[in-house]
PDB file of C-alpha atoms in Angstrom:
ATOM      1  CA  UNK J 204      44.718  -5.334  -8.870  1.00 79.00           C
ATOM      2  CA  UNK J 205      41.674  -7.251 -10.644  1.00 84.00           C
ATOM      3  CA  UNK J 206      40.767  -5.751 -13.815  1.00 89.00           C
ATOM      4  CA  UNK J 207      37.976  -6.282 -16.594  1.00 94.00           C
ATOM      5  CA  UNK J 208      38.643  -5.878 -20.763  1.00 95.00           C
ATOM      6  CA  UNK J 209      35.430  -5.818 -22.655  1.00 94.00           C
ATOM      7  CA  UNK J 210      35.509  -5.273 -26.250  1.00 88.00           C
ATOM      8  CA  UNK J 211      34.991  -1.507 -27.336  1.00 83.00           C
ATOM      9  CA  UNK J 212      31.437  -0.633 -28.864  1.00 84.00           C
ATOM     10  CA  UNK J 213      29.219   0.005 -30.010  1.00 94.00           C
ATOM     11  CA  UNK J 214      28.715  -3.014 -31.633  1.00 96.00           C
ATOM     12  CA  UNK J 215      25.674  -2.509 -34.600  1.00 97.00           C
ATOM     13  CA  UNK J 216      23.970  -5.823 -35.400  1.00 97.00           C
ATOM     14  CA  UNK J 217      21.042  -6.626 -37.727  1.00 97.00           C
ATOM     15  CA  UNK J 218      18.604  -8.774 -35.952  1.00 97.00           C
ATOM     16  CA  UNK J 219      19.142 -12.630 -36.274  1.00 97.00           C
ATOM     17  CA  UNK J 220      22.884 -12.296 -36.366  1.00 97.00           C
ATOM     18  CA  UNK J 221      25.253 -13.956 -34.165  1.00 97.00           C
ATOM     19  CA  UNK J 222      26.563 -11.885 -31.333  1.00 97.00           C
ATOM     20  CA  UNK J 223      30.096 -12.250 -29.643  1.00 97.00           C
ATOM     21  CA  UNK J 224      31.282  -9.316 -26.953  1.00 97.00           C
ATOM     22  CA  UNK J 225      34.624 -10.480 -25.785  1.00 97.00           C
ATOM     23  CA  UNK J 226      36.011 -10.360 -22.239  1.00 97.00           C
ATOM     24  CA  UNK J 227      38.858 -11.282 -20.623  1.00 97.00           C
ATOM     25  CA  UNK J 228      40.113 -10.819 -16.768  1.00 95.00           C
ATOM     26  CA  UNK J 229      43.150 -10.627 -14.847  1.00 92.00           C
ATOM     27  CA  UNK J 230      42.837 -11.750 -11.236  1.00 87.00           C
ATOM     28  CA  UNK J 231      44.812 -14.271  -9.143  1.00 80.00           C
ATOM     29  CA  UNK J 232      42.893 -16.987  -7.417  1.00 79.00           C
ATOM     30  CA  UNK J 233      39.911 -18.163  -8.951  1.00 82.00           C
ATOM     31  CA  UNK J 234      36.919 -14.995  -8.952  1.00 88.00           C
ATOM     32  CA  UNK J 235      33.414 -15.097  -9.722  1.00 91.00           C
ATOM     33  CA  UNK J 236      32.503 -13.866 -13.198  1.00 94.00           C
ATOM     34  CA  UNK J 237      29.334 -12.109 -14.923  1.00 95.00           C
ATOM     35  CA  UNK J 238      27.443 -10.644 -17.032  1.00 97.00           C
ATOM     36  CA  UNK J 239      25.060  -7.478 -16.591  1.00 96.00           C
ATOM     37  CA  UNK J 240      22.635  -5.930 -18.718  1.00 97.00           C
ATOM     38  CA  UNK J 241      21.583  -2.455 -18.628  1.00 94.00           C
ATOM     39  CA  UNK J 242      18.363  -1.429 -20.927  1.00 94.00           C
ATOM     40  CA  UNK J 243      18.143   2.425 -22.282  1.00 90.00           C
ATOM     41  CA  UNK J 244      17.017   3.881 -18.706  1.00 87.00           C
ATOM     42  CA  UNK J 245      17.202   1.218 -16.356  1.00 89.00           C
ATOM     43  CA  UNK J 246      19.649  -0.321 -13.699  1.00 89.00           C
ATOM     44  CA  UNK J 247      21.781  -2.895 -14.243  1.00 93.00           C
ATOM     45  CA  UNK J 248      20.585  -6.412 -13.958  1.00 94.00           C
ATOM     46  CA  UNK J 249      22.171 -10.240 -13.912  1.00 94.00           C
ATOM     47  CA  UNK J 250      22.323 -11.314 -17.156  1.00 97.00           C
ATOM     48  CA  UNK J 251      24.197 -14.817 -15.904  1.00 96.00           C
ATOM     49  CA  UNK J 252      27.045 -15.704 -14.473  1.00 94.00           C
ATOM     50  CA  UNK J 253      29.897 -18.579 -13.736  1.00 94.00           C
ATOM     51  CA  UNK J 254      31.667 -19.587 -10.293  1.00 90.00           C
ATOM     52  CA  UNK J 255      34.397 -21.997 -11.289  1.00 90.00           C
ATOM     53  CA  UNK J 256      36.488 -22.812 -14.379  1.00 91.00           C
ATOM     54  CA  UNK J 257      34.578 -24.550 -17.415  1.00 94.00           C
ATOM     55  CA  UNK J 258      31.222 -23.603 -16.155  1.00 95.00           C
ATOM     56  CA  UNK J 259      28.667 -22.285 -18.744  1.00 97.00           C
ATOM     57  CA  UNK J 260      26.439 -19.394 -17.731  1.00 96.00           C
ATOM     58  CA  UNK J 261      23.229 -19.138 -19.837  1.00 97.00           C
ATOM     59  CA  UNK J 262      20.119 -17.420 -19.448  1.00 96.00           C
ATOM     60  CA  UNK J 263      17.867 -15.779 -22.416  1.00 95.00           C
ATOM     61  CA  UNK J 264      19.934 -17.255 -25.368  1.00 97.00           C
ATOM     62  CA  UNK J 265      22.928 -16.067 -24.402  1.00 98.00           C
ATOM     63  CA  UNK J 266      25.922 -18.268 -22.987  1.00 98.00           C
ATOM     64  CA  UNK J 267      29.328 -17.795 -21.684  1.00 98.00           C
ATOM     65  CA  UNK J 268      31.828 -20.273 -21.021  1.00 97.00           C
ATOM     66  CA  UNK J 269      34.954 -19.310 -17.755  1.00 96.00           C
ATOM     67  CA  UNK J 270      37.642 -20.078 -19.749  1.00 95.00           C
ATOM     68  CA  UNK J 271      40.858 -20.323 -17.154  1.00 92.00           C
ATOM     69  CA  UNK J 272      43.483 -21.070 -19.414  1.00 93.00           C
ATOM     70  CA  UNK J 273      42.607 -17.575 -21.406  1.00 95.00           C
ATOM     71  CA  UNK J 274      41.715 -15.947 -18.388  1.00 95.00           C
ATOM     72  CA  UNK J 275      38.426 -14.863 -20.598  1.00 96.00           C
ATOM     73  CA  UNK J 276      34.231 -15.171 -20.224  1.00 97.00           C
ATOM     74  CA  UNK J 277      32.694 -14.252 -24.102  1.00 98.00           C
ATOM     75  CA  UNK J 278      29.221 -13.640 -24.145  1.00 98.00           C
ATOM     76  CA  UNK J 279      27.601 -15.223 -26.977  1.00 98.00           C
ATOM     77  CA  UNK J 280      24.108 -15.326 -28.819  1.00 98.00           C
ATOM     78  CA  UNK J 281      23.333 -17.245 -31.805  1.00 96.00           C
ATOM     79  CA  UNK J 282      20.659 -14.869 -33.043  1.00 96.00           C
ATOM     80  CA  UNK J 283      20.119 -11.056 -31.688  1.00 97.00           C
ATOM     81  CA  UNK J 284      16.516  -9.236 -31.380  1.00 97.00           C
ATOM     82  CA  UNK J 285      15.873  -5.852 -31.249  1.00 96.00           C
ATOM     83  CA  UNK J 286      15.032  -5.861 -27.672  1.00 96.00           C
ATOM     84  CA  UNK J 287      18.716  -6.871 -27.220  1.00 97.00           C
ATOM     85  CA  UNK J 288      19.383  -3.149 -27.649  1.00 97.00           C
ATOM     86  CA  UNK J 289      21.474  -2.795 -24.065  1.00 97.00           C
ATOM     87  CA  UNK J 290      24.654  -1.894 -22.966  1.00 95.00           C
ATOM     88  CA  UNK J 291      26.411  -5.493 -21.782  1.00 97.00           C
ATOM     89  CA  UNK J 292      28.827  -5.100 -18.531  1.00 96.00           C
ATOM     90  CA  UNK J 293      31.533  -7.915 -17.960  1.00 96.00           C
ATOM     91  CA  UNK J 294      32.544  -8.224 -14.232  1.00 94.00           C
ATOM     92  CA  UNK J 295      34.514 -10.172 -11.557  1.00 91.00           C
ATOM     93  CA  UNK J 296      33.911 -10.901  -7.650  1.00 88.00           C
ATOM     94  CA  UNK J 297      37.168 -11.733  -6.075  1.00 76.00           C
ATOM     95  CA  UNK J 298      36.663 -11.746  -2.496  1.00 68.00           C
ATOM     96  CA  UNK J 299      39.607 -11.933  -0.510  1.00 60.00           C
ATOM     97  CA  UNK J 300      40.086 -11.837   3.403  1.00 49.00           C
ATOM     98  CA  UNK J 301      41.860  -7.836   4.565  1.00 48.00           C
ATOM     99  CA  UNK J 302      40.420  -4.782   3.467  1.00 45.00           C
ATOM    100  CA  UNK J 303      39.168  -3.376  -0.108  1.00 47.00           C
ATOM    101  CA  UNK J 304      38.749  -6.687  -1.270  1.00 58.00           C
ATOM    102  CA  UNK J 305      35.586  -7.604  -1.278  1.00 70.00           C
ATOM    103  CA  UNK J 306      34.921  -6.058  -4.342  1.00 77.00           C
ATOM    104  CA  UNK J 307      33.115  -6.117  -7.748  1.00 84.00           C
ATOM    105  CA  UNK J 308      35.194  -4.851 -10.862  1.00 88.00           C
ATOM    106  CA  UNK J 309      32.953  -4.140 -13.755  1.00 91.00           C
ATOM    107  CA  UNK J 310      34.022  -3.779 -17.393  1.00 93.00           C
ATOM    108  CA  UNK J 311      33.966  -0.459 -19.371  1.00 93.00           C
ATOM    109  CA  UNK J 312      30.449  -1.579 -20.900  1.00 94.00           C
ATOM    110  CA  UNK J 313      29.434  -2.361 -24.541  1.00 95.00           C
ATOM    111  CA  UNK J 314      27.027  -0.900 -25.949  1.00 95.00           C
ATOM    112  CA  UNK J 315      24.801  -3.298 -28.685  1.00 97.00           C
ATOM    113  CA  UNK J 316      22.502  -2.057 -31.213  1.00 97.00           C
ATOM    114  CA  UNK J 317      20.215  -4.218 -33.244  1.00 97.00           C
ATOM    115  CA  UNK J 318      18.826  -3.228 -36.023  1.00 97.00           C
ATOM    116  CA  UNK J 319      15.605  -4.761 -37.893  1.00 95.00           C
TER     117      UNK J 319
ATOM    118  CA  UNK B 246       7.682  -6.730  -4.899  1.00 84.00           C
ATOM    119  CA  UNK B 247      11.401  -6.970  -3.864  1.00 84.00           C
ATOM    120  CA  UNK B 248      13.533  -3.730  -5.308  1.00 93.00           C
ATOM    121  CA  UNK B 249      16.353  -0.954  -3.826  1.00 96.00           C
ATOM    122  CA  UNK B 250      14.829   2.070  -4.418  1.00 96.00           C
ATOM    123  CA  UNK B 251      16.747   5.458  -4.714  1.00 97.00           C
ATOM    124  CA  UNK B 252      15.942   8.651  -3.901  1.00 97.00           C
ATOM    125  CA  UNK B 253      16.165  11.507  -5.548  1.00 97.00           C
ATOM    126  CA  UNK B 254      15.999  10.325  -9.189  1.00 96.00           C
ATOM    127  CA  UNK B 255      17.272  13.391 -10.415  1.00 97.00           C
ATOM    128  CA  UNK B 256      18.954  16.170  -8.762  1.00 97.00           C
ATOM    129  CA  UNK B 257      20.507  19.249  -9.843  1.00 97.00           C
ATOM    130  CA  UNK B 258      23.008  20.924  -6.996  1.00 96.00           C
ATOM    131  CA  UNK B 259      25.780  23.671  -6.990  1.00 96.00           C
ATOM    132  CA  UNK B 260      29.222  23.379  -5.386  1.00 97.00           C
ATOM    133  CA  UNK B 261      29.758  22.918  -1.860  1.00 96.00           C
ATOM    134  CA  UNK B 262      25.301  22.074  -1.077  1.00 97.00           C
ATOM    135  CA  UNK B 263      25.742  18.724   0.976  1.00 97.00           C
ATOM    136  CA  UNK B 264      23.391  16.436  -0.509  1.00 97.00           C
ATOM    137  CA  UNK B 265      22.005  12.870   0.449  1.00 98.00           C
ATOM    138  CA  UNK B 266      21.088  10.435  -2.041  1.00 98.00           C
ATOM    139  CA  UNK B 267      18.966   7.406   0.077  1.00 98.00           C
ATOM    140  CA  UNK B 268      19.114   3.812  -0.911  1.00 98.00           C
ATOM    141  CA  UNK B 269      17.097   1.261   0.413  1.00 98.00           C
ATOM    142  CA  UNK B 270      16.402  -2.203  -0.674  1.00 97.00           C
ATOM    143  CA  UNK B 271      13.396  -4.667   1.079  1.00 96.00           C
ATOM    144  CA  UNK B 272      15.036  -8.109   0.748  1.00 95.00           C
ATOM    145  CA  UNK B 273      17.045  -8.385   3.700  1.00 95.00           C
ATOM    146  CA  UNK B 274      20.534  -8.148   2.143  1.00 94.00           C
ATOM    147  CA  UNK B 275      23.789  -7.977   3.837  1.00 93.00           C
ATOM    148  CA  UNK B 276      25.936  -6.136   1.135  1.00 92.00           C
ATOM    149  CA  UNK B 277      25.294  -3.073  -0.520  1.00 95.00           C
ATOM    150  CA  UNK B 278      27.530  -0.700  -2.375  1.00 95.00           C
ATOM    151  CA  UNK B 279      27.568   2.187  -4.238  1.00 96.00           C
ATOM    152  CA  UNK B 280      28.762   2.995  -8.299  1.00 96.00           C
ATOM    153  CA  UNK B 281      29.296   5.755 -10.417  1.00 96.00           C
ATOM    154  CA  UNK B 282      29.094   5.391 -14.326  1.00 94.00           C
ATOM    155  CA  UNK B 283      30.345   7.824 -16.341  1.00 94.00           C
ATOM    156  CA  UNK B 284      30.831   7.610 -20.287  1.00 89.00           C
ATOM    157  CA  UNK B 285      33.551   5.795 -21.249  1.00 87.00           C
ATOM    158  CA  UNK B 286      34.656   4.931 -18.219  1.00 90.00           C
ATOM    159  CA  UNK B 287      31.610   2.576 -16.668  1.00 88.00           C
ATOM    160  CA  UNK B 288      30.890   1.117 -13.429  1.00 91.00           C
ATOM    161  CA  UNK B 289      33.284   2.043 -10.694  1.00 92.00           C
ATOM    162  CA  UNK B 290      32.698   1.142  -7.372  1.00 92.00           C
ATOM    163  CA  UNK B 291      32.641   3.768  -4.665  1.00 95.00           C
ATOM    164  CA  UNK B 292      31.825   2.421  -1.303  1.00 94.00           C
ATOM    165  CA  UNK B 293      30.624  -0.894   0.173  1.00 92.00           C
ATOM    166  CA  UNK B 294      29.377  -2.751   3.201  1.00 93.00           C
ATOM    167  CA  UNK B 295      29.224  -6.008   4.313  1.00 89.00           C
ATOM    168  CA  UNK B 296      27.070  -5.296   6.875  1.00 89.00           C
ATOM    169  CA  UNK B 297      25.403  -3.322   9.349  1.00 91.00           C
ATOM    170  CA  UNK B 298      29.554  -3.240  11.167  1.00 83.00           C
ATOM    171  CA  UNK B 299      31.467  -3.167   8.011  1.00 88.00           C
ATOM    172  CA  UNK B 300      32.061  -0.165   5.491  1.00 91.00           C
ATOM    173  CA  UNK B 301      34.778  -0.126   3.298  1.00 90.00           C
ATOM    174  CA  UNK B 302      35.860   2.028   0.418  1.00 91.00           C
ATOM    175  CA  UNK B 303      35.880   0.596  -3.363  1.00 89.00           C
ATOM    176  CA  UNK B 304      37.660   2.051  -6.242  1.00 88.00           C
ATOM    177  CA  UNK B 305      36.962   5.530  -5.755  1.00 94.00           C
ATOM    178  CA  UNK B 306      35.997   6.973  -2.291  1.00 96.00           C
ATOM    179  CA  UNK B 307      36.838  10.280  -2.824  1.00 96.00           C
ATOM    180  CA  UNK B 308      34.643  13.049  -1.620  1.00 97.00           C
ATOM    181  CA  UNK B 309      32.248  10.294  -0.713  1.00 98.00           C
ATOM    182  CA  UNK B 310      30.711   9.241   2.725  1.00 97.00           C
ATOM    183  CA  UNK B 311      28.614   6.482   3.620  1.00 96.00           C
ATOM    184  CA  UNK B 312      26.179   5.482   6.378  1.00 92.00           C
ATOM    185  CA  UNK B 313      25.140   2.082   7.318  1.00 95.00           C
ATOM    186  CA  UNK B 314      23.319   2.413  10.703  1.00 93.00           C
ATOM    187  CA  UNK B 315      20.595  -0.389   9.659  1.00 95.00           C
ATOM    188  CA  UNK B 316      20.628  -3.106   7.200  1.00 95.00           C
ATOM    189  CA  UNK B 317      18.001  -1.686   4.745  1.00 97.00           C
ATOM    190  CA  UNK B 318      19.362   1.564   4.455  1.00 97.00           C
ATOM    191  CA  UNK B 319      22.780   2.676   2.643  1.00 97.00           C
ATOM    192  CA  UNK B 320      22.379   6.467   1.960  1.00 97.00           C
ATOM    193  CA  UNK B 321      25.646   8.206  -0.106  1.00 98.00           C
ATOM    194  CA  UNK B 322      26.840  11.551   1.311  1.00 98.00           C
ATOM    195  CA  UNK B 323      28.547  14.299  -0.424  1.00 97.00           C
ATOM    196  CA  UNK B 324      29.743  16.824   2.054  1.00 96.00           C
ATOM    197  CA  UNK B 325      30.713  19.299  -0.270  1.00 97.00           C
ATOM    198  CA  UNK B 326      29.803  18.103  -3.874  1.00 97.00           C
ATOM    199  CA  UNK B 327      32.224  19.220  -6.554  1.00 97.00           C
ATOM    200  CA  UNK B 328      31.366  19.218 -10.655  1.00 97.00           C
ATOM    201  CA  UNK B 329      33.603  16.275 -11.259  1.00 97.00           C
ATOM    202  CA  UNK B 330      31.516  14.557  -9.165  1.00 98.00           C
ATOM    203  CA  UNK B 331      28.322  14.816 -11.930  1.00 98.00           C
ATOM    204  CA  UNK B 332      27.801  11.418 -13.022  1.00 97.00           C
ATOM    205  CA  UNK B 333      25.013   8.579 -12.790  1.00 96.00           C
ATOM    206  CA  UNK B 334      24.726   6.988  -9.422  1.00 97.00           C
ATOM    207  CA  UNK B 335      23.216   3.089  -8.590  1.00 96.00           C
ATOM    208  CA  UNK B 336      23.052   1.502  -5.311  1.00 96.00           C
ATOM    209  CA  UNK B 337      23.037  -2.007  -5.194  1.00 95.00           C
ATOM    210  CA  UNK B 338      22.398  -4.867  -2.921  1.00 95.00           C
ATOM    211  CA  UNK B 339      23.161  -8.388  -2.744  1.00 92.00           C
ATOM    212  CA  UNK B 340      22.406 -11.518   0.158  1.00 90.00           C
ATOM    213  CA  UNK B 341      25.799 -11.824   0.979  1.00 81.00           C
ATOM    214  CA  UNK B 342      29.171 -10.301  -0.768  1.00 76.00           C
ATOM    215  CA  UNK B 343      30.675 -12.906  -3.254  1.00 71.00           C
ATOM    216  CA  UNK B 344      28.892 -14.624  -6.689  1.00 68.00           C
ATOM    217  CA  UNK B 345      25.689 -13.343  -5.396  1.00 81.00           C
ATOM    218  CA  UNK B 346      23.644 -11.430  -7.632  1.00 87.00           C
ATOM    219  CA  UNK B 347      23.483  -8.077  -7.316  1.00 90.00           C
ATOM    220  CA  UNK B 348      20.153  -6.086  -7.960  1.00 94.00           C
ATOM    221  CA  UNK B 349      20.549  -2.334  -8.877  1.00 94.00           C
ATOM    222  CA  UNK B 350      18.436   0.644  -8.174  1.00 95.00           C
ATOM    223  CA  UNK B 351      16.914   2.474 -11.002  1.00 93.00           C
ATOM    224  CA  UNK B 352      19.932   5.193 -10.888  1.00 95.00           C
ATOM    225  CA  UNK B 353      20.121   8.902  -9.488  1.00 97.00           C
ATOM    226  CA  UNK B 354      21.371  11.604 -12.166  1.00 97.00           C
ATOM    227  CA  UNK B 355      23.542  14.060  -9.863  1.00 98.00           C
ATOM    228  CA  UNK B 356      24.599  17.092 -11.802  1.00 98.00           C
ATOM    229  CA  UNK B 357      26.455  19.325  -9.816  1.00 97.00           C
ATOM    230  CA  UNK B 358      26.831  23.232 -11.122  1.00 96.00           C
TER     231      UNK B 358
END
């Protein structure tokens, strides 16, 4: 079945740092990937997110790139905050016709701290 | 303002007390589903509906029953709650199932005794 690898935290950054939290995938077919963001207290929320091979999600200086060939969707920042304090959920939508399919797989979570 | 709202936010139960936990979101969505997240483990899905005709179970169903009698409304039944089943609960909803985004409730801490 479809599966999600994040990178284990927590992951302790001091602010303006660069940020990488690796993911990688393993689905047949061609899913859906994103990136959630859940702050100290609150539900998750789309951070961004990438339908088709090569496509760059972006959204609040972060970025990931749906790399096919390595079957993997990095989420990258050039320079944290402190208010990037979250826990940072990789997942994949692989919707498929028969039943349990239409599913969303979520990652284990990482949690990032940034420190001033 | 456009939200799924969850009710109770907290909730503290002993074996075998059916409980309810209502979801209900204002934007006219077709999907909604159902996670747990426990430590170390995180989001796992537990139930999910395409719409008002179509219920389906996720990754784990177990102990778990679902309701989806109008669109708005998704509530999560537990017939006969067990301690294992203690965890953090979010409902979610999205326009249609697929690569649309999904917006989460705030979360329901079930803790059951």
């Amino acid at each position: 079945g479809d599966s999600v690898t994040q990178m284990e935290g927590p992951v302790t950054l001091s602010e303006e740092a660069f940020l990488t939290i690796n993911c990688t995938y393993t689905a047949t077919g061609y899913p859906s990937l994103f990136w959630y963001v859940q702050y100290p207290g609150e539900g998750l929320q789309l951070l961004l997110k990438a339908t088709k091979a090569d496509d760059k999600g972006s959204n609040k200086g972060f970025e990931a790139t749906y790399r096919k060939e390595t079957t993997s969707f990095h989420l990258e920042k050039g320079s944290v905050q402190v208010s990037d304090s979250a826990v940072y959920f990789c997942a994949l939508f692989h919707g498929e016709s028969g039943a349990g399919s239409y599913q969303l797989t979520f990652g284990k979570g990482t949690k990032l701290s940034v420190i001033p | 303002e456009a939200q799924v709202t969850q009710n109770p936010r907290y909730l503290i139960t002993v074996t075998g007390k059916k409980l309810t936990v209502t979801c209900s979101q204002n934007m006219n969505h077709e999907y909604m589903s159902w996670y747990r997240q426990d430590p170390g483990l995180g989001l796992r899905q537990i139930y999910y509906s395409m719409n008002v005709e179509v219920t389906d179970k996720g990754d784990v169903p177990e102990g778990y029953k679902v309701s989806r009698k109008e669109k708005r409304n998704f509530p999560l039944i537990l017939e006969s709650p067990s301690p294992n089943q203690t965890s953090l609960y979010f409902c979610a909803s999205s326009l249609l199932a697929g690569a649309d985004t999904q917006y989460f409730g705030p979360g329901t801490r079930l803790t059951v005794l």
